Amino acid sequence: MPKILLAIDGSQHALHTVATLAQLAEGWRQIDLHVLNVQAQPPLYGEVVAYLPPEKTESYARAAGHLALADSLGLLKGTSIPYSSEVRLGDTATTIVASAQSLGCALIVIGSRGTGAIAGMLMGSAVTKVIHLSAVPVLVIPSTTAAMGDQQTRTREGTKILLPVDGSAGALAAVREVIRIASWFKVAPEIHLLAIYDRTPLDVQLAAMVSSDQIHQYQVKQFAAVFKQVRDVLSGVDLKVVEHTAIGQPAEEIRLIAKSYHCGLICMGSRGMGAVRNIVLGSVVNKLLHAADVPVLVVPPIAP
């Protein structure tokens, strides 16, 4: 069974992260969940350090961590998910990544929002840093994730996964990751491929020189090349695959397609600049993590 690291900080957003993961896991086969809270090193607790010995301040930090875990573990007790929990001290992002590595986890789960005073799980800081540092995929659960519907309906119909592709190595890593995790699901997921053409100022200039039909033919060729590459990777894999194309701003198109086709998960590579442009961390992924209505699985260039 896959081992999953869930990093939480004790905020209300953390409770939402736990609840959403529990809903997702209802459609999975059994998982081994390890819940982690990271507390700052005692020196970061300010003036307290001047009056207490290091072992005392560390004890206070660990006590704060266990308090932060309490409500989330209470939610998990009401599920069938087996779990263990731990409090570690250190920098949030590096400690999360190191813990996942030492435990042999196949996936890190983290919320896109959190408190900054202790755990520092803020978008643009710890989450992005975890994505950059992690050698395993990171599942980011947005604070805006909507309720996922009836459990029996989800289990019967399976999960729809939206997979944006652009012809890059990063996108292909995401395709391979979806193939890898498909066995986690009780019902095989339905894969929705999405190729997006992102207009640039150069496209506007070209439009003044060539016909709209020529531009359309060029876009169709790019889409075809991308889909052929992905079909080759998916060859022989027993999964239902649906192909979509879009022209527009990538993060918004991804969000809209996911909503239109009721996709419960978006999976994409953390690196990439392929034939269909601009699926890159620092632009599309970060924008999507802010705007997405469903969990986003971000895959490193070389997934395990």
CSV table of N, CA and C in Angstrom, one decimal, residues 21 49 64 78 110 126 136 138 155 160 168 175 178 197 205 211 214 227 244 251 256 262 264 271 280 291:
chain,number,residue,atom,x,y,z
A,21,LEU,N,-8.7,15.2,2.0
A,21,LEU,CA,-8.0,14.0,1.8
A,21,LEU,C,-8.8,12.7,2.1
A,49,VAL,N,13.5,31.8,25.0
A,49,VAL,CA,14.8,31.1,25.0
A,49,VAL,C,15.8,31.7,26.0
A,64,ALA,N,3.2,22.2,21.6
A,64,ALA,CA,2.4,23.0,20.6
A,64,ALA,C,2.1,22.2,19.4
A,78,GLY,N,-12.4,9.1,12.8
A,78,GLY,CA,-13.7,8.8,12.3
A,78,GLY,C,-13.7,8.1,10.9
A,110,ILE,N,-0.3,18.5,1.2
A,110,ILE,CA,-0.2,19.7,1.9
A,110,ILE,C,-1.3,20.7,1.5
A,126,ALA,N,6.2,28.0,2.0
A,126,ALA,CA,6.5,26.6,2.2
A,126,ALA,C,5.9,25.7,1.2
A,136,VAL,N,9.3,13.5,-4.8
A,136,VAL,CA,8.0,12.7,-5.0
A,136,VAL,C,6.9,13.7,-5.3
A,138,VAL,N,3.7,16.1,-5.1
A,138,VAL,CA,3.1,16.8,-4.0
A,138,VAL,C,1.6,17.1,-4.4
A,155,THR,N,-17.5,6.5,-5.8
A,155,THR,CA,-16.9,5.1,-5.8
A,155,THR,C,-17.3,4.4,-7.1
A,160,LYS,N,-12.4,11.4,-12.1
A,160,LYS,CA,-11.9,12.0,-13.4
A,160,LYS,C,-10.6,12.8,-13.1
A,168,SER,N,6.2,18.6,-23.2
A,168,SER,CA,7.5,18.7,-22.5
A,168,SER,C,7.7,17.4,-21.7
A,175,VAL,N,2.1,12.3,-16.9
A,175,VAL,CA,1.3,11.2,-17.5
A,175,VAL,C,1.8,9.9,-16.9
A,178,VAL,N,0.3,9.5,-13.4
A,178,VAL,CA,-1.1,9.1,-13.4
A,178,VAL,C,-1.2,7.6,-13.6
A,197,TYR,N,-3.3,26.2,-26.1
A,197,TYR,CA,-2.5,27.1,-26.9
A,197,TYR,C,-2.6,28.5,-26.2
A,205,GLN,N,0.8,39.6,-33.7
A,205,GLN,CA,1.6,40.2,-34.9
A,205,GLN,C,1.4,39.2,-36.1
A,211,SER,N,-3.5,34.3,-42.6
A,211,SER,CA,-5.0,34.1,-42.4
A,211,SER,C,-5.3,33.4,-41.1
A,214,GLN,N,-4.8,29.7,-41.5
A,214,GLN,CA,-3.4,29.2,-41.4
A,214,GLN,C,-3.0,29.1,-39.9
A,227,PHE,N,-0.6,15.3,-28.4
A,227,PHE,CA,-1.5,14.2,-28.1
A,227,PHE,C,-0.8,12.9,-28.6
A,244,HIS,N,-9.0,17.0,-24.9
A,244,HIS,CA,-9.6,18.3,-25.0
A,244,HIS,C,-8.5,19.3,-25.5
A,251,ALA,N,-3.9,28.7,-16.9
A,251,ALA,CA,-4.4,28.4,-15.6
A,251,ALA,C,-5.9,28.5,-15.5
A,256,LEU,N,-11.4,25.9,-15.7
A,256,LEU,CA,-12.7,25.8,-16.3
A,256,LEU,C,-13.0,24.4,-16.8
A,262,HIS,N,-16.2,17.9,-14.3
A,262,HIS,CA,-16.3,17.4,-13.0
A,262,HIS,C,-15.1,16.5,-12.6
A,264,GLY,N,-12.1,15.5,-10.4
A,264,GLY,CA,-11.8,15.6,-9.0
A,264,GLY,C,-10.4,15.8,-8.7
A,271,ARG,N,7.7,21.2,-14.1
A,271,ARG,CA,8.6,21.8,-15.1
A,271,ARG,C,8.1,21.6,-16.5
A,280,VAL,N,4.5,26.0,-16.9
A,280,VAL,CA,5.7,26.1,-16.2
A,280,VAL,C,5.5,26.5,-14.8
A,291,ALA,N,-6.0,29.4,-7.8
A,291,ALA,CA,-7.3,29.5,-8.4
A,291,ALA,C,-8.1,28.1,-8.4
